[in-house]
XYZ file of C-alpha atoms in Angstrom:
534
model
C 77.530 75.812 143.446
C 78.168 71.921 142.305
C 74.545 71.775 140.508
C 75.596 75.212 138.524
C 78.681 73.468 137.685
C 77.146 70.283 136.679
C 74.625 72.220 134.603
C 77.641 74.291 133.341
C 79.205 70.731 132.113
C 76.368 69.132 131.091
C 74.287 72.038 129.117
C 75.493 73.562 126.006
C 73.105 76.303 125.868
C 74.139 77.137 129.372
C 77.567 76.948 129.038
C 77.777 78.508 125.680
C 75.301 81.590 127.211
C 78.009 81.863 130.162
C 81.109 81.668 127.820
C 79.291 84.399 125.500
C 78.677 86.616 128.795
C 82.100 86.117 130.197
C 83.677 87.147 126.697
C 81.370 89.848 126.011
C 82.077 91.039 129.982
C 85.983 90.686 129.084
C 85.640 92.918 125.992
C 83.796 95.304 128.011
C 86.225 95.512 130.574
C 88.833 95.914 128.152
C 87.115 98.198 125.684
C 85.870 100.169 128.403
C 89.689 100.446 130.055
C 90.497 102.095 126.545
C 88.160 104.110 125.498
C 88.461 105.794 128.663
C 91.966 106.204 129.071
C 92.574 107.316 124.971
C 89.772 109.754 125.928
C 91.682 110.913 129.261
C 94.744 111.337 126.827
C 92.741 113.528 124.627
C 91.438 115.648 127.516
C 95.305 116.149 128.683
C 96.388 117.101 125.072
C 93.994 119.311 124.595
C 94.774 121.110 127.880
C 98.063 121.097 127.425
C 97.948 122.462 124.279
C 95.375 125.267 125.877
C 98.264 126.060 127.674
C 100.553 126.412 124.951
C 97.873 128.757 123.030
C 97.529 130.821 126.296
C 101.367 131.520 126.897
C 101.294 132.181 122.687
C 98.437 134.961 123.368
C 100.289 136.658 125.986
C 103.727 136.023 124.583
C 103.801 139.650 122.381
C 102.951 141.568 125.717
C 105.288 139.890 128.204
C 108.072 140.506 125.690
C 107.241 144.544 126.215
C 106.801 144.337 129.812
C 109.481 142.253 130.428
C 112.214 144.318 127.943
C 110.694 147.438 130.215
C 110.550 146.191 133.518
C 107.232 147.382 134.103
C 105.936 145.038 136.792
C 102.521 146.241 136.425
C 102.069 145.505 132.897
C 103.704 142.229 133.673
C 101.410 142.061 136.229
C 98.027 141.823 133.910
C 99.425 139.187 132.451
C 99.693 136.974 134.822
C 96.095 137.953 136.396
C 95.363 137.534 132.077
C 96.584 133.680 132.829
C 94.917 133.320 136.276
C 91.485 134.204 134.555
C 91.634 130.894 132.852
C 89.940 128.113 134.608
C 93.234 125.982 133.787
C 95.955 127.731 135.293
C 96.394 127.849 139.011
C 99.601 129.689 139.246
C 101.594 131.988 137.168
C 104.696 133.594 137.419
C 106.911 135.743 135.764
C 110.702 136.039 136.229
C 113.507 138.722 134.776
C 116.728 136.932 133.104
C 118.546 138.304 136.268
C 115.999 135.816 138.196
C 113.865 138.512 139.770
C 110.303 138.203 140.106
C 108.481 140.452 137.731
C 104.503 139.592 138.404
C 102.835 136.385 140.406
C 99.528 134.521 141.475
C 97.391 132.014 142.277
C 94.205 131.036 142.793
C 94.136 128.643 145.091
C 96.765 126.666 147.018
C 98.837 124.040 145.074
C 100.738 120.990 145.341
C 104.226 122.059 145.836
C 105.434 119.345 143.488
C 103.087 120.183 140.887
C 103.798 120.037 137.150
C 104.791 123.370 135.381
C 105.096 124.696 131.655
C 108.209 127.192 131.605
C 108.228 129.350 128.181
C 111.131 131.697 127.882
C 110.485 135.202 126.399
C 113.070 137.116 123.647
C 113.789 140.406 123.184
C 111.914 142.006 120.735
C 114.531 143.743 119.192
C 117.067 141.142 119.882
C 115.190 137.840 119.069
C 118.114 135.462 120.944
C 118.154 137.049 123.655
C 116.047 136.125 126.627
C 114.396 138.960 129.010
C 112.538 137.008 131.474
C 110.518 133.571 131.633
C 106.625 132.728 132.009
C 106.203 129.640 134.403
C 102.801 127.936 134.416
C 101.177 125.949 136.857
C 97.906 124.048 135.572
C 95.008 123.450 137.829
C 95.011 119.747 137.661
C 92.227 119.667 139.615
C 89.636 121.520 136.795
C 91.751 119.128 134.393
C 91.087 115.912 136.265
C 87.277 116.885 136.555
C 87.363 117.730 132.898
C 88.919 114.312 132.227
C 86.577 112.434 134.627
C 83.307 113.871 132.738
C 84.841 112.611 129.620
C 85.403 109.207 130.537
C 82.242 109.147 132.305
C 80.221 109.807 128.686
C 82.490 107.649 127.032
C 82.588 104.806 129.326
C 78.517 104.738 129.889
C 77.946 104.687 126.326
C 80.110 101.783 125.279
C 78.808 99.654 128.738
C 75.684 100.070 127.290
C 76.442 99.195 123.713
C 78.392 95.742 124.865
C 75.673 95.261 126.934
C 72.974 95.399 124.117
C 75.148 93.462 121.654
C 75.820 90.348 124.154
C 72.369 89.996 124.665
C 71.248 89.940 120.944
C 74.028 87.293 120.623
C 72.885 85.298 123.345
C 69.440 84.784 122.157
C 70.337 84.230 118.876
C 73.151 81.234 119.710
C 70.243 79.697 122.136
C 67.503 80.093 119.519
C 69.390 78.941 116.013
C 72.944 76.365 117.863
C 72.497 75.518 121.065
C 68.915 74.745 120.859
C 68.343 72.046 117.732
C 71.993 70.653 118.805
C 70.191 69.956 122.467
C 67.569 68.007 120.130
C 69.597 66.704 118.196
C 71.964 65.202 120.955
C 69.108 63.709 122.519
C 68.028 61.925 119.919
C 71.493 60.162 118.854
C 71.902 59.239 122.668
C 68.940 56.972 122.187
C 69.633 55.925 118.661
C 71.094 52.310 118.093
C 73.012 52.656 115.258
C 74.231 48.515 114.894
C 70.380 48.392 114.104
C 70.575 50.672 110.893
C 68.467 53.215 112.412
C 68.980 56.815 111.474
C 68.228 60.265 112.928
C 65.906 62.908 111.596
C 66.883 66.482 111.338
C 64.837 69.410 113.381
C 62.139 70.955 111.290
C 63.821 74.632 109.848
C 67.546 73.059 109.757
C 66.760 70.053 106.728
C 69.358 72.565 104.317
C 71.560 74.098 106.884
C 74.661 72.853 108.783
C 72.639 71.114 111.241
C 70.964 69.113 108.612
C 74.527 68.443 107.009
C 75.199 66.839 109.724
C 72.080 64.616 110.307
C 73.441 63.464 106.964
C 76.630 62.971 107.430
C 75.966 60.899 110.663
C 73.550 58.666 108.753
C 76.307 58.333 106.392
C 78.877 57.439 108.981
C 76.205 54.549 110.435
C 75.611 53.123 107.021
C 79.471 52.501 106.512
C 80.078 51.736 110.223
C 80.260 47.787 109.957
C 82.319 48.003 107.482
C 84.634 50.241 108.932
C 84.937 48.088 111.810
C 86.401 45.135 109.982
C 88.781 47.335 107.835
C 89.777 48.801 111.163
C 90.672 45.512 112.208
C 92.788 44.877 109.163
C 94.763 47.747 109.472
C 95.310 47.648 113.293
C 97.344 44.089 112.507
C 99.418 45.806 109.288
C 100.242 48.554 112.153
C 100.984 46.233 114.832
C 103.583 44.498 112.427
C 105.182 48.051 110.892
C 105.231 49.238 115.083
C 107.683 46.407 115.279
C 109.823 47.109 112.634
C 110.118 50.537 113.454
C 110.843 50.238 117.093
C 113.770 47.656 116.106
C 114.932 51.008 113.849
C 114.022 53.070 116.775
C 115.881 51.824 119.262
C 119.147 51.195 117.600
C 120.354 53.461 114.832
C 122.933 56.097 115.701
C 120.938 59.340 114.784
C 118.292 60.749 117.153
C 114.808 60.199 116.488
C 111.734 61.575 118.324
C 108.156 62.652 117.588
C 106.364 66.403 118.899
C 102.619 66.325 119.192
C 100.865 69.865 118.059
C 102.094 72.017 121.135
C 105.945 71.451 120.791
C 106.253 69.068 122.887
C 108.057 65.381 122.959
C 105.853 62.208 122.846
C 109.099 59.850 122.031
C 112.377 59.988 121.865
C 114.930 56.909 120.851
C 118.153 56.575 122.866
C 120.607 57.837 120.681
C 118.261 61.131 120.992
C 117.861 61.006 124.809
C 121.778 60.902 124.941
C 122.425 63.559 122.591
C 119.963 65.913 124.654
C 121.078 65.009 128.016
C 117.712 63.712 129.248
C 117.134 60.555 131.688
C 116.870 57.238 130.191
C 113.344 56.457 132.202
C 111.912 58.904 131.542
C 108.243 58.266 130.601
C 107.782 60.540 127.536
C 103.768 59.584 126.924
C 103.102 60.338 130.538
C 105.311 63.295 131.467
C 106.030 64.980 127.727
C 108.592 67.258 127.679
C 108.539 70.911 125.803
C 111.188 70.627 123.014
C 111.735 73.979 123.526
C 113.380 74.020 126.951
C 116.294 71.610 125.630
C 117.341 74.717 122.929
C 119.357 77.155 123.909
C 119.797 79.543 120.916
C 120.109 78.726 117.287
C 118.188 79.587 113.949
C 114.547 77.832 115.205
C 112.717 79.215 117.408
C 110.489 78.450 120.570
C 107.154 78.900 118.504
C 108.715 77.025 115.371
C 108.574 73.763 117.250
C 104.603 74.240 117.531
C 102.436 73.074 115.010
C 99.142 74.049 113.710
C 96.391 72.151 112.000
C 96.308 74.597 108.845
C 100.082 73.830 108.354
C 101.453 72.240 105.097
C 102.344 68.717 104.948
C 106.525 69.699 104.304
C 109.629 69.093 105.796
C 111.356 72.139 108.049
C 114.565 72.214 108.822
C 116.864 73.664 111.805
C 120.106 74.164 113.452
C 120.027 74.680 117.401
C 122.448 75.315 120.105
C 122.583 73.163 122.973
C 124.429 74.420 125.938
C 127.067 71.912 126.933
C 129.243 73.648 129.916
C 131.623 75.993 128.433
C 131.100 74.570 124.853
C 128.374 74.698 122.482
C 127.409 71.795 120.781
C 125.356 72.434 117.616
C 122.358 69.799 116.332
C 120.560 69.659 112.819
C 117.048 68.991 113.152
C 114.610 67.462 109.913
C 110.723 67.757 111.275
C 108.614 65.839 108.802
C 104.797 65.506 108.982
C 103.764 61.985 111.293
C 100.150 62.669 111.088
C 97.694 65.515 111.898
C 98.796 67.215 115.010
C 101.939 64.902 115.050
C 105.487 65.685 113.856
C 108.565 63.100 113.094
C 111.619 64.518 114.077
C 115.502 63.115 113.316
C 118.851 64.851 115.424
C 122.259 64.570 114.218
C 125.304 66.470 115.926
C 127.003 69.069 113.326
C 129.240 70.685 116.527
C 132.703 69.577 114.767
C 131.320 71.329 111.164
C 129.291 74.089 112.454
C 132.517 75.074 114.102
C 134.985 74.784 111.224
C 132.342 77.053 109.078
C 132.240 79.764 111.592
C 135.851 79.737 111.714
C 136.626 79.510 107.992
C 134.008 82.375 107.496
C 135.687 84.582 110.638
C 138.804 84.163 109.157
C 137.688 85.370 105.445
C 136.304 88.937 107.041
C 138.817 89.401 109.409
C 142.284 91.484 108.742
C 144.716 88.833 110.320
C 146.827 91.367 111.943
C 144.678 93.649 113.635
C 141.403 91.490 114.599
C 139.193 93.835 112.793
C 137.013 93.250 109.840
C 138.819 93.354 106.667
C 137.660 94.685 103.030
C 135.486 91.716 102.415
C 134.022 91.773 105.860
C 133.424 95.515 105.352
C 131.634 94.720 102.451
C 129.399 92.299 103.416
C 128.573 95.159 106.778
C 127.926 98.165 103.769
C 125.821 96.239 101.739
C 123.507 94.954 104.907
C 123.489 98.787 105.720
C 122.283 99.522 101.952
C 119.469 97.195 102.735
C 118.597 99.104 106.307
C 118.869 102.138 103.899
C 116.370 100.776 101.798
C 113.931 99.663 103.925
C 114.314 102.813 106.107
C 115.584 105.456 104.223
C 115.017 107.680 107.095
C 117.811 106.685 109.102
C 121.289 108.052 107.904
C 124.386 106.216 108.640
C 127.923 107.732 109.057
C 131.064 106.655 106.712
C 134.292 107.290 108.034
C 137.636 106.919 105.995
C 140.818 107.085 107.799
C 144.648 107.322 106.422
C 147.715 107.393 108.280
C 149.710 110.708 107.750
C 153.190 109.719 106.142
C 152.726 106.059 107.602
C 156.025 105.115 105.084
C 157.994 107.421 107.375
C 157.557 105.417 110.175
C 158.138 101.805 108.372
C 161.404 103.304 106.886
C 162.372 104.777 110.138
C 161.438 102.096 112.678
C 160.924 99.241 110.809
C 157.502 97.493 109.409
C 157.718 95.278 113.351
C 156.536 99.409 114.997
C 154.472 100.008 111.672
C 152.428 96.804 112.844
C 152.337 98.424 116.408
C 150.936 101.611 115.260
C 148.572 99.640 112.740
C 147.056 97.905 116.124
C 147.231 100.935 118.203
C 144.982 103.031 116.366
C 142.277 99.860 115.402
C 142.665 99.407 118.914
C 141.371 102.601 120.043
C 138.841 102.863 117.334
C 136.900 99.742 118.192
C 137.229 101.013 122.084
C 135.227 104.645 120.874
C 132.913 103.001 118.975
C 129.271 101.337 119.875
C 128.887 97.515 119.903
C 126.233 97.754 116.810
C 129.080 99.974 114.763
C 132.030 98.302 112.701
C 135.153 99.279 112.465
C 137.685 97.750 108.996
C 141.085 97.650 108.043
C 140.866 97.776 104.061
C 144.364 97.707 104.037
C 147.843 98.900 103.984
C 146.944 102.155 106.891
C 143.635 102.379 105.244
C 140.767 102.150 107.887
C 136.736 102.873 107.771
C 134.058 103.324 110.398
C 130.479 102.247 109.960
C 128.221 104.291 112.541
C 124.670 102.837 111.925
C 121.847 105.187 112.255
C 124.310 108.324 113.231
C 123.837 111.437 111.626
C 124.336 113.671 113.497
C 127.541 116.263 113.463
C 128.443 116.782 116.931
C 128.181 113.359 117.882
C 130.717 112.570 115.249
C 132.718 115.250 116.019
C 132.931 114.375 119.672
C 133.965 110.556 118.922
C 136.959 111.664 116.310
C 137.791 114.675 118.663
C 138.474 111.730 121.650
C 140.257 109.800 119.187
C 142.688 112.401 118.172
C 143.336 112.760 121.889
C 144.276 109.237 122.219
C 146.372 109.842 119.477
C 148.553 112.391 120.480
C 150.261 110.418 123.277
C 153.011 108.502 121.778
C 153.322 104.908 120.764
C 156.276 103.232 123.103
C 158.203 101.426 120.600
C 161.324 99.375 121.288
C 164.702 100.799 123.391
C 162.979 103.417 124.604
C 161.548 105.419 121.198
C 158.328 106.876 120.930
C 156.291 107.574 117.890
C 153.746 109.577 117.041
C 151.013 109.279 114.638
C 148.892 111.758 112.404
C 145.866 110.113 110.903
C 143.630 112.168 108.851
C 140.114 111.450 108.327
C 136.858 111.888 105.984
C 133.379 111.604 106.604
C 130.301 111.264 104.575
C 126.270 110.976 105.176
C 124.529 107.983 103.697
C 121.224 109.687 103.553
C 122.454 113.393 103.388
C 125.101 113.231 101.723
C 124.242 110.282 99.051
C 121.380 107.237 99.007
C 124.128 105.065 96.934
C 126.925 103.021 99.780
C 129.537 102.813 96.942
C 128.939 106.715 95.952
C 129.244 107.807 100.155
C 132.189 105.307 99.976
C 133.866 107.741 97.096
C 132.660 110.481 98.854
C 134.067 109.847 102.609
C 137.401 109.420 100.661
C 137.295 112.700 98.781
C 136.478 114.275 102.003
C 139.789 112.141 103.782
C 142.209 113.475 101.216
C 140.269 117.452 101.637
C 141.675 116.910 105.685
C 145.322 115.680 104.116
C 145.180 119.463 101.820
C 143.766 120.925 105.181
C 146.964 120.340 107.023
C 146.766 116.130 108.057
C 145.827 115.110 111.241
C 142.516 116.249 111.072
C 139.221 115.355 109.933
C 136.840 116.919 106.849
C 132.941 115.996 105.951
C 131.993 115.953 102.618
C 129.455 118.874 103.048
C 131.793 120.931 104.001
C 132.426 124.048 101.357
C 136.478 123.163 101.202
C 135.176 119.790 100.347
C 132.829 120.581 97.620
C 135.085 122.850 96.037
C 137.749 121.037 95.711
C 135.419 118.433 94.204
């Protein structure tokens, strides 16, 4: 085992042959894993669908027999099912749950998968008579599926195995083999001398023989690279020093990420910012960026860099968890060298903090905590853009008005009108999902965004809830309770328009349909009330 592994290290050809084999056994592994189980999906389908086609074929008849009661021509249809090499058990059952006809061919497992159909009248085509159970004999099945994967998984073993040879021979015959040469030969060549290497006969115009070239090129300029180096490593020495004085001093934090993300330096001001230790030896024990970020706008992956990657700088804002608080950083990467990134920190908590604020206060309604007409703007025309890109999902629009809401200010004062105005945002935000919005546009105006709901009942069952909540009285000051009516419309974006501002219009049309209706209740746009009145 140590002279494989030497030979391993030391031999291309070898190495590159076992890396080719390991890969090519990988794929086959994989490949084979696959093909076999798409193939065992195929063989299930199709069964199940046999099934399907059986219970169609005998469908017509069972409806007769089972309408009749006749037992014996329900009878021949199960024996009709049994005859199939698929089926293992059938059974047929009356609606009253009486057993019409039933078999089986050979003993099951109890817990065994069935296919229930149920069977209509045939004069009365919702009404059920009786219904056909199924069992499937997953025994033939599995068989059926084992031959299939069997075929399938020989063929392609034998196809990887064909194509990793032909690539094996052809990487030792045409790579591995003239770079063995050539690798000999510039172990043994002294290039301070001036002496150059000759390329293999067959590779004098091919990469190979590029490279000959270029590594006669490199010894011809070799001396004099060595005293440029020399200059250069003294201009360097002198701009290290500068830097580090920069470094270690100025206020912001500055650091530098190699290509996998992680942290080759980092100045003080940095270290403090980020919580690390002050010893810590960065060059020997690098830390992943990554793990200091919380959340924020970069991610993990962002803070690795690749060598096809533009020279430019990229910018972020991260989170940094600091106890209860979170402290916010602004971070300007800029291209070091190849494989090397420059990075500078500064701490934006204080105006990361007073722009959240400033922007939760602009699309919130300052008396009930919900989002407000701007806010509920910015939410419909994000939806528009969901609508756009997937016009397949329809979103619900709900428009809700109080029902004589200037009754209750003149009666009880604008303080309970407040109350009532929180009570019912209040219980709208508790029916709805976290992902949905709920707005107060203004005055007792209110809306409901329900993203990627279309579906009647579903509405139906939230508003019917809410109208329940509603009927138990507001307590308002000594002692007086107050009731409120709130009537509601609803319209489809997707069904009942593709335009937000148009399902906007049309919610509302549908809100003052439920005011003619009686108040205190709800209309869609759809309905026929609704689009006659429009």
């Amino acid at each position: 085992m140590p002279r494989l592994l030497l030979l391993l290290h030391t031999r291309l050809a070898l190495r590159t042959t076992a890396i080719i084999l390991l890969i090519v056994t990988l794929l086959g592994v994989v490949f084979l894993a696959l093909a076999v189980y798409l193939r065992a999906e195929s063989v299930q389908r199709e069964q199940q669908s046999r099934i399907q086609e059986l219970l169609t074929t005998v469908e017509r008849t069972a409806q007769i027999g089972c309408f009749l009661g006749d037992r014996h021509l329900a009878q021949e249809v199960t024996d009709g099912l049994l005859s199939n090499n698929i089926v293992r058990a059938a059974r047929i059952e009356a609606a009253d749950g009486t057993t019409l006809a039933s078999g089986r061919t050979n003993p099951g497992d109890p817990d065994a998968a069935t296919v229930t159909r149920d069977v209509f009248s045939p004069f009365e085509p919702g009404t059920s008579v009786c219904e056909i159970t199924v069992e499937p004999d997953q025994d033939y099945i599995d068989e059926l599926v084992a031959q299939a994967s069997n075929f399938i998984g020989g063929a392609l073993l034998l196809q990887l195995v064909g194509i990793g040879l032909c690539v094996i021979l052809v990487v030792v015959r045409f790579v591995t083999r003239p770079i063995t040469g050539l690798s000999h030969r510039l172990s043994e060549l002294e290039a301070e001398t001036g002496q150059q290497l000759q390329a293999p006969k067959g590779n004098r115009d091919d990469e190979i023989g590029q490279l000959v070239i270029s590594v006669n090129a490199m010894i011809d300029n070799l001396v004099q690279s060595l005293s440029e180096e020399r200059r250069l490593r003294l201009e360097r020495e002198v701009e290290e020093r500068r830097y580090r004085a920069i470094f270690d001093n100025v206020e912001a934090g500055i650091f530098e990420l190699d290509g996998g993300g992680f942290i080759r330096s980092a100045n003080p001001a940095f270290r403090r910012l980020f919580g690390m230790p002050g010893g810590t030896n960065l060059e020997r024990h690098p830390v992943a960026f990554a793990s200091l970020v919380s959340d924020g706008d970069g991610e993990a992956q962002s803070f690795v860099i690749g060598d096809d990657q533009g020279g430019h700088d990229r910018q972020w804002e991260v989170a940094l968890e600091d106890g209860d608080r979170k402290r916010w950083v602004s971070l300007i990467l800029s291209p070091l060298e190849t494989g090397r990134l420059q990075g500078v920190a500064h701490d934006i908590t204080e105006r990361k903090e007073a722009a959240d604020a400033a922007e939760r206060m602009a699309m919130t309604d300052p008396l009930t905590g919900l989002g407000n007409r701007r806010g509920f703007d910015h939410r419909l025309a994000v939806m528009a853009r969901h609508h756009r890109l997937y016009p397949e999902r329809c979103h619900a629009l709900i428009t809700l008005d109080f029902d004589h809401f200037k009754r209750i200010n003149d009666t009880y004062g604008h303080q309970v009108g407040d109350r009532a105005l929180n009570h019912v945002g209040a219980i709208l935000a508790d029916l709805v999902r976290q992902r949905d919005y709920v707005a107060r546009l203004g005055g007792d105006e209110f809306v409901v965004l329900l993203e990627g709901c279309s579906e009647r009942d579903e509405i139906e069952s939230i508003l019917t809830r809410f109208l329940e909540r509603l009927r138990t009285p507001l307590q308002a000051d000594d002692g007086v309770e107050v009731t409120v009516g709130v009537s509601i419309g609803i319209a489809l974006l997707g069904v009942d328009a593709d335009d937000p501002q148009q399902t906007v219009q049309f919610s509302d049309m549908a809100m003052y349909a439920a005011k003619r209706a009686g108040r205190n209740t709800w209309r869609f746009y759809g309905d026929a009330s609704v689009a006659n009145a429009d």
